[in-house]
Amino acid sequence: MGAQSLAVACGALALCLALARATNPGFMVRITQAGLDYAHQQGIAVLEKELAQLKLPDISGDFRIRHVGKVHYEISRLDLRSFHLPYSRISLVPNVGLQVAISNAFADVDGNWRVKLHFIRDHGSFDLKVENVYIKISLKLGSDASGKPTADTSDCSTRISKVRVHFSGKFGWLYNLFHSAIEPAFRKILETEVCQIVAKSVRDELQPYLRTLPVTAKIDARAGIDYSLVAPPTATAQSLDVDLKGEVFSLAHRSAVPFTPLPLAFPPDHDRMVYFGASSYFFNTASFAYHAAGALVFEITDSLIPKDVEFHLNTTTFSAFIPQLEKMYPDMLMKLRLSAPSAPFLDIGPEGLSLRPVVDIQAYAILPNSSLAPLFLLRLTGNVSAVIDVKSGHIVGSLKVGRMRLSLKHSDVGIFQVRMLQSIMNIYASNILLPRLNARLDEGFPLPLPDRIQLSNILVRFHQNFLLLGADVQYQPRGWR
Ligand SMILES: *[C@@H]1O[C@H](CO)[C@@H](O)[C@H](O)[C@H]1NC(C)=O
Ligand SMILES: *[C@@H]1O[C@H](CO)[C@@H](O)[C@H](O)[C@H]1NC(C)=O
Ligand SMILES: *[C@@H]1O[C@H](CO)[C@@H](O)[C@H](O)[C@H]1NC(C)=O
C-alpha cells in the first residue's frame, strides 16, 4: 500500500491517532535526551570493553610482486589491544527508534607475519593503528507478547578510513604487500566483526537488561502492578515514550476494572532524565483492588487507643454523648468496625491529589460473653488530600484529612445527637486510622525501573488526571558498593 492510499485508508488523522492509541496507558515513562545521553554513556563503556575482546581470524594468501615473484603470506595472532570510542552520540529518529553514531574511534592491533618467497622464509611481528573508525547503529525498540520491552539492532555499518602499520624488519616490499593485499582483507574483517559485536552486545547485554523491567511489580502480599507495555516504545523528536498498562490488581483474584484510563497530556518538560506519569486510573485501580480484596476494613478496639488519648473506647465514655448506653450496656468495652462501602475514588488535578472517601463506622458493645451487640452505624465523609514523594524508587504518600462530616445511618440504641460524636471520631481517625494508613502508604508503590537504577533530583507535579514525577537516574554497575 502506497503512502497515499494509506492516507486515504486512514481518512482522517484523528482516526489514525485513535487507532494507534486504542488503549490509553495507565502509566507513562518518558526518557528525555538527557536520559538517553546518560544511558548511551553506560552503553558505550560496555561496548568499548566488548570490542577489546574481539577475536580476529588469521589472514593468509598469495600475492605477486613485480620483479620478485609470488609471495605467500600469513598473518596470525591478531590481537586487539584496545578499542577506543571517544566520540559518539545517540539521537532519536522519530517513529523509528534510536541511532548511535560513533566517530573517530581507534584501535591498536598487533600480530605476527610470516612470508614465503621462492625458498626464502621470514617472519616477524607488526602493529597496526586503526584510525577514523565510524560506526553507525540503528536500534529498534519494541515489546513482546508478555509486554516486556525488546531491543534489536536494525542496522549497523562500520567504515574504517585509515590503517597504519609498523613492521619489525626492514623490508620495504612488506609495506607494499600489506597495503595492496592484507589491508583490504583486514579492513573487511574488522568492519564485519565490529557490527557483529554490536549486535551481540545489544542481544546479550541491552536486551536482557531491559527485560529486568518488572512487568508485574509486587506491592505487598495482596496486590501487584501490571507494568506491561501496551505498545512498542515511541520515539519522538524530543523523547522516547513508553506506555505501560499501569494497573494495580489483586494477586489472589484479578478482576476486570470497570473504568478506563484517560489520555495523559504530558508537559514538554525535559530537564530531568526521566519522567513518570501515574494516572488517576493507576491510583483508582489500587483503590479498587484493595477494596475488592477486603483490605479496606479496619477495626478499632480499646487496646489500639494510644495512652495519651483520654477517650477510652467503652460505653462509660460514650454514655456522655448517648446517655441510654449506660443503662443498656453498662461499663462494657466497645469496638468500631470501619469499612468503605465502595472503593474510594481519587481525583488528580493541578491543585493536587484528593479523595472524598465514604467510611461506614459500625459501633458494637462487647458483651461479657464476648459476643458483639450492635449499637449504631455512622457514615463518615471527608475531604482527604495526599502529599506525594518518591523514596527508594517507590511513590510514597501521606494523607491529610480535612473536615469530616458524620451522619447517623442506623441506631440500635435510640436517638442521639451525632454532632456530639464528631470530636471523638476525629480523634480516633487522626490518631489511629490515619497513622496506620500512612505507614502503609509510606511503603509505597514501586516505580517501573529496571535493575540497579537509583533516582535523584525528584520533582513532583500534578496535572489534570495524572501525577508527574521527574528524576535523574544513576546506574550502579554490577558489583558496585
Ligand atoms: C472506660 O473508660 C473510662 C475513661 O474514659 C475509664 O475510667 C473506665 O475504667 C473504662 N471502663 C472500662 C470497662 O474499660
Ligand atoms: C451472649 O450473651 C447475650 C446476652 O447476655 C446473649 O443474648 C447471647 O446469646 C450470648 N451469646 C453467646 C454466644 O453465648
Ligand atoms: C469537600 O470538598 C467539597 C468541594 O471541594 C465540598 O463541597 C464539601 O463540602 C467538602 N466536604 C467536607 C466534609 O468538608
Coordinates of C-alpha atoms and ligand atoms in Angstrom, one line a residue:
M1 CA 0.0 0.0 0.0
G2 CA 1.5 3.3 -1.1
A3 CA 1.7 6.3 1.2
Q4 CA -1.2 8.0 -0.5
S5 CA -3.5 5.1 -0.3
L6 CA -2.5 4.6 3.3
A7 CA -3.5 8.2 4.0
V8 CA -6.8 7.6 2.2
A9 CA -7.4 4.4 4.2
C10 CA -6.9 6.2 7.4
G11 CA -9.2 9.0 6.2
A12 CA -8.8 11.4 9.0
L13 CA -5.7 11.9 11.1
A14 CA -7.9 11.8 14.2
L15 CA -9.0 8.3 13.3
C16 CA -5.4 7.1 12.8
L17 CA -4.4 8.5 16.2
A18 CA -7.4 6.9 17.8
L19 CA -6.5 3.5 16.3
A20 CA -2.9 3.8 17.2
R21 CA -3.8 4.7 20.8
A22 CA -6.8 2.4 21.3
T23 CA -5.6 1.8 24.9
N24 CA -4.5 4.8 26.9
P25 CA -1.7 3.9 29.2
G26 CA -2.4 4.0 32.9
F27 CA 1.3 4.8 33.4
M28 CA 3.7 6.5 31.1
V29 CA 7.5 6.7 31.1
R30 CA 9.3 9.4 29.2
I31 CA 13.0 9.3 28.6
T32 CA 14.4 12.6 27.6
Q33 CA 17.6 13.3 25.5
A34 CA 19.4 13.8 28.8
G35 CA 18.3 10.3 29.9
L36 CA 19.3 8.8 26.6
D37 CA 22.7 10.5 26.8
Y38 CA 23.2 9.0 30.2
A39 CA 22.2 5.5 29.1
H40 CA 24.3 6.0 26.0
Q41 CA 27.4 6.8 28.1
Q42 CA 26.9 3.5 30.1
G43 CA 26.3 1.5 26.9
I44 CA 29.4 2.9 25.1
A45 CA 31.5 1.9 28.1
V46 CA 30.2 -1.7 27.8
L47 CA 30.7 -1.7 24.0
E48 CA 34.3 -0.5 24.3
K49 CA 35.0 -3.4 26.6
E50 CA 33.3 -5.9 24.3
L51 CA 35.2 -4.6 21.3
A52 CA 38.5 -5.0 23.0
Q53 CA 37.6 -8.7 23.4
L54 CA 37.2 -9.1 19.7
K55 CA 39.0 -12.1 18.2
L56 CA 40.3 -11.7 14.7
P57 CA 40.9 -14.6 12.4
D58 CA 44.2 -15.3 10.7
I59 CA 44.7 -14.0 7.2
S60 CA 46.7 -15.8 4.5
G61 CA 47.1 -15.7 0.8
D62 CA 49.3 -15.3 -2.2
F63 CA 50.5 -12.1 -3.7
R64 CA 52.5 -11.5 -6.8
I65 CA 55.1 -8.7 -6.6
R66 CA 56.7 -7.4 -9.8
H67 CA 60.3 -8.5 -10.3
V68 CA 60.2 -10.5 -7.2
G69 CA 57.6 -13.2 -7.8
K70 CA 54.8 -14.9 -5.9
V71 CA 54.8 -14.3 -2.1
H72 CA 52.8 -16.5 0.3
Y73 CA 51.8 -14.6 3.4
E74 CA 50.2 -15.5 6.7
I75 CA 49.0 -13.0 9.3
S76 CA 48.3 -14.6 12.6
R77 CA 47.8 -14.0 16.3
L78 CA 45.9 -10.8 15.6
D79 CA 45.4 -9.2 18.9
L80 CA 43.2 -6.2 19.5
R81 CA 44.9 -4.4 22.4
S82 CA 42.4 -1.7 22.8
F83 CA 39.4 -0.1 21.1
H84 CA 38.5 3.5 22.0
L85 CA 35.2 5.1 21.3
P86 CA 35.9 8.8 22.2
Y87 CA 33.2 10.5 20.2
S88 CA 29.7 9.2 19.9
R89 CA 26.1 10.4 20.3
I90 CA 22.7 9.0 20.5
S91 CA 19.8 10.5 18.7
L92 CA 16.1 9.9 18.4
V93 CA 14.7 9.0 15.0
P94 CA 11.0 9.9 15.2
N95 CA 8.7 6.9 14.7
V96 CA 11.7 4.6 14.1
G97 CA 13.9 4.3 17.1
L98 CA 17.3 5.3 18.2
Q99 CA 20.5 5.9 16.3
V100 CA 24.0 5.8 17.8
A101 CA 26.8 7.4 15.7
I102 CA 30.4 6.7 16.8
S103 CA 33.1 8.7 15.0
N104 CA 36.9 8.9 15.2
A105 CA 37.1 5.6 17.0
F106 CA 40.5 4.0 17.0
A107 CA 42.1 0.7 17.9
D108 CA 45.5 -0.9 18.3
V109 CA 46.2 -4.3 16.9
D110 CA 49.3 -6.4 16.9
G111 CA 50.2 -9.7 15.3
N112 CA 52.7 -11.9 13.6
W113 CA 53.6 -12.1 9.9
R114 CA 55.2 -14.9 8.0
V115 CA 56.1 -14.9 4.3
K116 CA 57.5 -17.4 1.9
L117 CA 59.1 -16.3 -1.3
H118 CA 60.8 -19.0 -3.5
F119 CA 63.0 -20.6 -0.9
I120 CA 63.2 -17.7 1.4
R121 CA 61.1 -17.7 4.6
D122 CA 60.9 -14.9 7.0
H123 CA 58.7 -13.8 9.9
G124 CA 58.3 -11.1 12.5
S125 CA 55.7 -9.0 14.2
F126 CA 53.8 -5.9 13.4
D127 CA 51.4 -3.4 15.0
L128 CA 48.6 -1.6 13.5
K129 CA 46.8 1.6 14.3
V130 CA 43.3 1.6 13.0
E131 CA 42.0 5.1 12.9
N132 CA 38.9 7.1 11.9
V133 CA 36.5 4.3 12.5
Y134 CA 32.9 5.3 12.0
I135 CA 30.2 3.1 13.4
K136 CA 26.5 3.8 12.8
I137 CA 24.0 1.7 14.7
S138 CA 20.2 1.8 14.5
L139 CA 18.3 0.4 17.4
K140 CA 14.7 -0.7 17.1
L141 CA 12.7 -0.9 20.3
G142 CA 9.6 -3.0 20.7
S143 CA 7.6 -5.1 23.0
D144 CA 6.9 -8.8 23.1
A145 CA 3.7 -10.7 23.9
S146 CA 4.3 -10.5 27.6
G147 CA 4.6 -6.7 27.4
K148 CA 8.4 -6.7 28.1
P149 CA 10.5 -4.3 26.1
T150 CA 12.7 -5.6 23.4
A151 CA 15.8 -4.1 21.7
D152 CA 17.3 -5.1 18.4
T153 CA 20.0 -3.8 16.0
S154 CA 18.1 -3.0 12.9
D155 CA 21.1 -1.7 11.1
C156 CA 24.9 -1.4 11.6
S157 CA 27.6 -0.2 9.4
T158 CA 31.3 0.3 10.1
R159 CA 33.7 2.3 8.0
I160 CA 37.5 2.4 8.6
S161 CA 39.3 5.1 6.8
K162 CA 42.8 4.7 8.0
V163 CA 45.1 1.8 8.9
R164 CA 48.7 2.5 9.7
V165 CA 51.1 -0.4 10.0
H166 CA 54.6 -0.8 11.5
F167 CA 56.7 -3.9 10.9
S168 CA 59.6 -5.1 12.8
G169 CA 62.0 -5.7 9.9
K170 CA 63.2 -3.6 7.2
F171 CA 61.6 -4.8 4.0
G172 CA 60.0 -2.0 2.0
W173 CA 58.1 -4.5 0.0
L174 CA 56.4 -5.8 3.1
Y175 CA 54.6 -2.4 3.3
N176 CA 53.5 -2.8 -0.3
L177 CA 52.3 -6.2 0.4
F178 CA 50.4 -5.1 3.3
H179 CA 48.7 -2.1 1.7
S180 CA 47.8 -4.0 -1.5
A181 CA 46.8 -7.3 -0.2
I182 CA 46.4 -7.5 3.6
E183 CA 44.9 -4.2 4.5
P184 CA 41.7 -4.6 2.4
A185 CA 41.1 -8.1 3.8
F186 CA 41.8 -6.9 7.3
R187 CA 39.6 -3.9 7.0
K188 CA 36.7 -6.0 5.7
I189 CA 37.1 -8.5 8.6
L190 CA 37.2 -5.8 11.2
E191 CA 34.2 -3.9 9.7
T192 CA 32.1 -7.1 9.8
E193 CA 33.3 -8.1 13.3
V194 CA 32.6 -4.8 14.8
C195 CA 29.0 -4.9 13.7
Q196 CA 28.7 -8.5 14.9
I197 CA 30.0 -7.4 18.4
V198 CA 27.5 -4.5 18.4
A199 CA 24.6 -6.9 17.5
K200 CA 25.8 -9.4 20.2
S201 CA 26.1 -6.6 22.8
V202 CA 22.6 -5.5 22.1
R203 CA 21.3 -9.0 22.2
D204 CA 23.3 -10.3 25.2
E205 CA 23.6 -7.1 27.3
L206 CA 21.0 -4.5 26.4
Q207 CA 18.0 -6.8 25.8
P208 CA 18.4 -8.8 29.0
Y209 CA 18.9 -5.6 30.9
L210 CA 15.7 -4.0 29.5
R211 CA 13.9 -7.2 30.4
T212 CA 14.6 -6.6 34.1
L213 CA 11.9 -4.1 34.0
P214 CA 9.2 -5.6 36.2
V215 CA 6.1 -6.3 34.2
T216 CA 4.5 -7.3 37.4
A217 CA 5.7 -5.3 40.4
K218 CA 4.6 -6.7 43.7
I219 CA 3.3 -4.1 46.1
D220 CA 2.7 -6.4 49.1
A221 CA 1.1 -9.8 49.8
R222 CA -2.2 -8.6 48.4
A223 CA -1.6 -6.6 45.2
G224 CA 0.8 -6.1 42.3
I225 CA 1.1 -3.6 39.5
D226 CA 0.8 -4.5 35.9
Y227 CA 3.6 -2.5 34.2
S228 CA 3.5 -4.3 30.8
L229 CA 4.0 -2.2 27.7
V230 CA 0.7 -1.6 25.9
A231 CA 2.6 -0.6 22.7
P232 CA 6.2 -0.5 21.5
P233 CA 8.1 2.5 22.8
T234 CA 7.7 5.6 20.6
A235 CA 10.5 7.8 19.6
T236 CA 9.5 11.5 19.0
A237 CA 11.9 14.3 18.2
Q238 CA 12.4 15.1 21.9
S239 CA 11.9 11.9 23.8
L240 CA 11.4 8.1 24.0
D241 CA 7.9 7.4 25.4
V242 CA 6.9 4.1 26.8
D243 CA 3.2 3.5 27.5
L244 CA 2.5 1.0 30.3
K245 CA -0.7 -0.6 31.4
G246 CA -0.3 0.9 34.9
E247 CA -3.0 -1.2 36.6
V248 CA -3.0 -2.4 40.2
F249 CA -4.6 -5.7 40.7
S250 CA -5.3 -8.2 43.4
L251 CA -2.7 -11.1 43.4
A252 CA -5.3 -13.6 44.6
H253 CA -8.0 -12.7 42.2
R254 CA -7.6 -10.3 39.3
S255 CA -10.9 -8.9 38.1
A256 CA -11.7 -6.6 35.2
V257 CA -11.5 -2.9 36.1
P258 CA -14.9 -1.2 35.4
F259 CA -13.3 2.1 34.2
T260 CA -10.6 3.1 31.6
P261 CA -7.6 5.4 31.7
L262 CA -7.9 8.9 30.3
P263 CA -5.2 10.2 28.0
L264 CA -2.2 11.8 29.7
A265 CA -1.2 15.2 28.3
F266 CA 2.5 15.3 29.2
P267 CA 4.0 18.8 29.5
P268 CA 7.1 19.5 27.3
D269 CA 9.4 19.4 30.4
H270 CA 12.8 17.9 29.5
D271 CA 15.3 19.0 32.1
R272 CA 15.2 15.7 34.0
M273 CA 16.4 12.4 32.5
V274 CA 13.2 10.6 33.1
Y275 CA 9.5 11.5 33.7
F276 CA 6.8 9.2 35.1
G277 CA 3.2 9.9 34.6
A278 CA 1.0 8.0 37.1
S279 CA -2.7 8.5 36.0
S280 CA -5.7 8.7 38.3
Y281 CA -6.5 5.3 36.7
F282 CA -3.4 3.8 38.3
F283 CA -4.4 5.0 41.8
N284 CA -8.0 4.2 41.3
T285 CA -7.2 0.6 40.3
A286 CA -5.2 0.4 43.5
S287 CA -8.3 1.6 45.5
F288 CA -10.5 -0.9 43.5
A289 CA -8.1 -3.8 44.1
Y290 CA -7.6 -3.2 47.8
H291 CA -11.4 -2.7 48.3
A292 CA -12.2 -5.9 46.4
A293 CA -9.6 -7.8 48.5
G294 CA -11.4 -6.7 51.6
A295 CA -8.4 -4.7 52.7
L296 CA -10.3 -1.5 53.4
V297 CA -11.8 -2.8 56.6
F298 CA -10.3 -1.7 59.9
E299 CA -11.3 -2.5 63.4
I300 CA -10.6 -0.2 66.4
T301 CA -10.6 -1.7 69.9
D302 CA -9.7 -0.1 73.1
S303 CA -6.2 -1.7 73.0
L304 CA -5.4 0.4 69.9
I305 CA -6.2 3.7 71.7
P306 CA -2.9 5.5 72.4
K307 CA -2.1 6.1 76.1
D308 CA -2.3 9.8 75.7
V309 CA -5.9 9.7 74.4
E310 CA -8.3 10.0 77.2
F311 CA -11.3 8.7 75.5
H312 CA -11.4 5.0 76.1
L313 CA -13.4 3.0 73.8
N314 CA -16.2 1.9 76.2
T315 CA -19.8 2.5 77.0
T316 CA -18.9 4.7 80.0
T317 CA -17.1 7.2 77.8
F318 CA -19.8 7.1 75.1
S319 CA -22.7 7.5 77.6
A320 CA -21.6 11.1 77.9
F321 CA -23.0 11.5 74.3
I322 CA -25.5 8.7 74.3
P323 CA -26.9 8.6 77.9
Q324 CA -29.1 5.5 77.2
L325 CA -25.9 3.4 76.7
E326 CA -25.2 3.5 80.5
K327 CA -28.4 1.5 81.2
M328 CA -28.4 -0.7 78.2
Y329 CA -24.8 -1.8 78.2
P330 CA -23.2 -0.7 81.5
D331 CA -19.4 -0.4 81.6
M332 CA -18.5 -2.5 78.6
L333 CA -15.8 -2.2 76.1
M334 CA -16.7 -1.2 72.6
K335 CA -15.4 -2.0 69.2
L336 CA -15.6 0.1 66.0
R337 CA -15.6 -1.5 62.6
L338 CA -14.6 0.9 59.8
S339 CA -15.3 -0.1 56.2
A340 CA -15.6 1.6 52.8
P341 CA -18.9 0.7 51.2
S342 CA -17.3 1.3 47.8
A343 CA -13.7 1.8 46.6
P344 CA -12.7 5.5 47.3
F345 CA -12.4 7.4 44.1
L346 CA -9.4 9.6 43.7
D347 CA -9.1 12.8 41.7
I348 CA -5.9 14.4 40.4
G349 CA -5.9 17.9 39.2
P350 CA -3.4 20.8 39.1
E351 CA -4.1 21.5 42.7
G352 CA -3.2 18.1 43.9
L353 CA -4.5 14.6 44.7
S354 CA -7.7 14.4 46.6
L355 CA -10.3 11.9 47.5
R356 CA -13.6 12.0 49.3
P357 CA -13.8 8.6 51.0
V358 CA -17.0 7.4 52.5
V359 CA -16.5 5.3 55.6
D360 CA -19.1 3.4 57.5
I361 CA -18.5 3.1 61.2
Q362 CA -20.3 0.3 63.0
A363 CA -20.1 0.5 66.8
Y364 CA -20.5 -2.5 69.0
A365 CA -20.6 -3.2 72.7
I366 CA -18.5 -6.2 73.6
L367 CA -20.7 -8.3 75.9
P368 CA -19.3 -10.3 78.9
N369 CA -19.5 -13.5 76.8
S370 CA -17.5 -11.7 74.0
S371 CA -20.3 -11.5 71.6
L372 CA -21.0 -8.2 69.9
A373 CA -24.1 -6.1 70.3
P374 CA -24.6 -3.6 67.5
L375 CA -25.1 -0.1 68.8
F376 CA -25.2 2.3 65.8
L377 CA -23.9 2.8 62.3
L378 CA -22.4 6.1 61.3
R379 CA -21.3 7.4 58.0
L380 CA -18.2 9.5 57.8
T381 CA -17.4 11.6 54.7
G382 CA -14.5 13.9 54.5
N383 CA -12.0 15.5 52.2
V384 CA -8.7 13.9 52.2
S385 CA -5.6 15.2 50.3
A386 CA -2.3 13.5 49.8
V387 CA 1.3 14.6 49.8
I388 CA 3.3 12.6 47.3
D389 CA 7.0 11.9 47.2
V390 CA 9.4 9.4 45.8
K391 CA 11.6 7.3 48.1
S392 CA 13.9 4.4 47.1
G393 CA 12.2 4.0 43.7
H394 CA 8.7 4.0 45.2
I395 CA 5.9 6.5 45.0
V396 CA 5.1 7.2 48.6
G397 CA 2.3 9.3 50.1
S398 CA 0.8 10.6 53.2
L399 CA -2.8 11.6 53.7
K400 CA -4.1 14.7 55.3
V401 CA -7.6 14.7 56.5
G402 CA -9.6 17.9 56.1
R403 CA -13.1 18.5 57.6
M404 CA -15.1 15.4 58.2
R405 CA -18.9 15.0 58.4
L406 CA -20.7 12.4 60.4
S407 CA -24.2 11.2 59.8
L408 CA -26.3 8.5 61.5
K409 CA -27.4 5.7 59.2
H410 CA -28.9 3.4 61.8
S411 CA -29.2 3.1 65.5
D412 CA -30.0 0.1 67.8
V413 CA -29.9 2.3 70.9
G414 CA -32.5 5.0 70.1
I415 CA -31.9 8.6 69.1
F416 CA -28.9 10.7 70.0
Q417 CA -27.1 13.7 68.7
V418 CA -24.5 12.6 66.2
R419 CA -22.8 16.0 66.3
M420 CA -21.7 15.2 69.8
L421 CA -19.6 12.3 68.5
Q422 CA -17.8 14.4 65.9
S423 CA -14.8 15.3 68.0
I424 CA -14.2 11.8 69.5
M425 CA -14.4 10.3 66.0
N426 CA -11.9 13.0 64.7
I427 CA -9.5 11.9 67.5
Y428 CA -9.8 8.2 66.6
A429 CA -9.4 8.9 62.9
S430 CA -6.4 11.2 63.2
N431 CA -4.7 9.2 66.0
I432 CA -5.4 5.6 65.0
L433 CA -6.6 5.2 61.4
L434 CA -4.5 7.8 59.7
P435 CA -1.1 6.8 61.2
R436 CA -1.8 3.2 60.1
L437 CA -2.8 4.2 56.6
N438 CA 0.1 6.5 56.3
A439 CA 2.5 3.8 57.5
R440 CA 1.2 1.6 54.7
L441 CA 1.4 4.4 52.1
D442 CA 4.9 5.2 53.2
E443 CA 6.0 1.7 51.9
G444 CA 4.6 3.0 48.6
F445 CA 4.2 1.7 45.1
P446 CA 7.3 0.5 43.2
L447 CA 8.1 2.5 40.1
P448 CA 8.8 0.6 36.9
L449 CA 12.6 0.6 37.0
P450 CA 15.0 -1.9 35.5
D451 CA 17.7 -3.3 37.9
R452 CA 20.4 -1.2 39.6
I453 CA 18.8 2.2 39.0
Q454 CA 18.6 4.9 41.6
L455 CA 16.6 8.1 41.2
S456 CA 17.7 11.5 42.4
N457 CA 16.7 15.1 42.0
I458 CA 13.0 14.2 42.3
L459 CA 10.3 16.5 41.0
V460 CA 6.6 16.1 41.9
R461 CA 3.9 17.9 39.9
F462 CA 0.2 17.5 39.5
H463 CA -1.6 17.7 36.2
Q464 CA -5.1 17.0 35.1
N465 CA -5.7 13.3 35.6
F466 CA -2.1 12.4 36.5
L467 CA 0.8 12.8 38.8
L468 CA 4.0 13.7 37.0
L469 CA 7.3 12.7 38.6
G470 CA 10.7 13.8 37.2
A471 CA 14.0 12.3 38.2
D472 CA 17.6 11.9 37.2
V473 CA 19.0 8.4 37.1
Q474 CA 22.0 6.7 38.4
Y475 CA 23.0 3.3 37.2
Q476 CA 25.1 1.2 39.5
P477 CA 27.1 -1.4 37.6
R478 CA 27.2 -4.9 38.9
G479 CA 29.4 -5.4 41.9
W480 CA 29.3 -1.7 42.8
R481 CA 29.2 -0.9 46.5
Ligands
LIG1 C1 -14.0 3.3 80.4 O1 -13.3 4.5 80.2 C2 -13.1 5.3 81.3 C3 -12.3 6.5 80.9 O2 -12.8 7.1 79.7 C4 -12.4 4.5 82.4 O3 -12.3 5.3 83.6 C5 -13.1 3.2 82.7 O4 -12.4 2.4 83.6 C6 -13.3 2.4 81.4 N1 -14.0 1.2 81.7 C7 -13.7 0.0 81.1 C8 -14.6 -1.1 81.4 O5 -12.7 -0.1 80.5
LIG2 C1 -24.1 -13.7 75.0 O1 -25.0 -13.0 75.9 C2 -26.1 -12.4 75.3 C3 -26.9 -11.6 76.3 O2 -26.4 -11.9 77.7 C4 -27.0 -13.5 74.7 O3 -28.1 -12.9 74.1 C5 -26.2 -14.2 73.6 O4 -26.9 -15.3 73.1 C6 -24.9 -14.8 74.2 N1 -24.0 -15.3 73.2 C7 -23.4 -16.5 73.3 C8 -22.6 -16.9 72.1 O5 -23.5 -17.1 74.3
LIG3 C1 -15.3 18.6 50.5 O1 -15.0 19.4 49.4 C2 -16.1 19.7 48.6 C3 -15.6 20.5 47.4 O2 -14.3 20.8 47.4 C4 -17.2 20.4 49.3 O3 -18.3 20.6 48.5 C5 -17.6 19.6 50.5 O4 -18.5 20.2 51.3 C6 -16.3 19.2 51.4 N1 -16.7 18.3 52.4 C7 -16.4 18.5 53.7 C8 -16.9 17.4 54.6 O5 -15.7 19.4 54.1

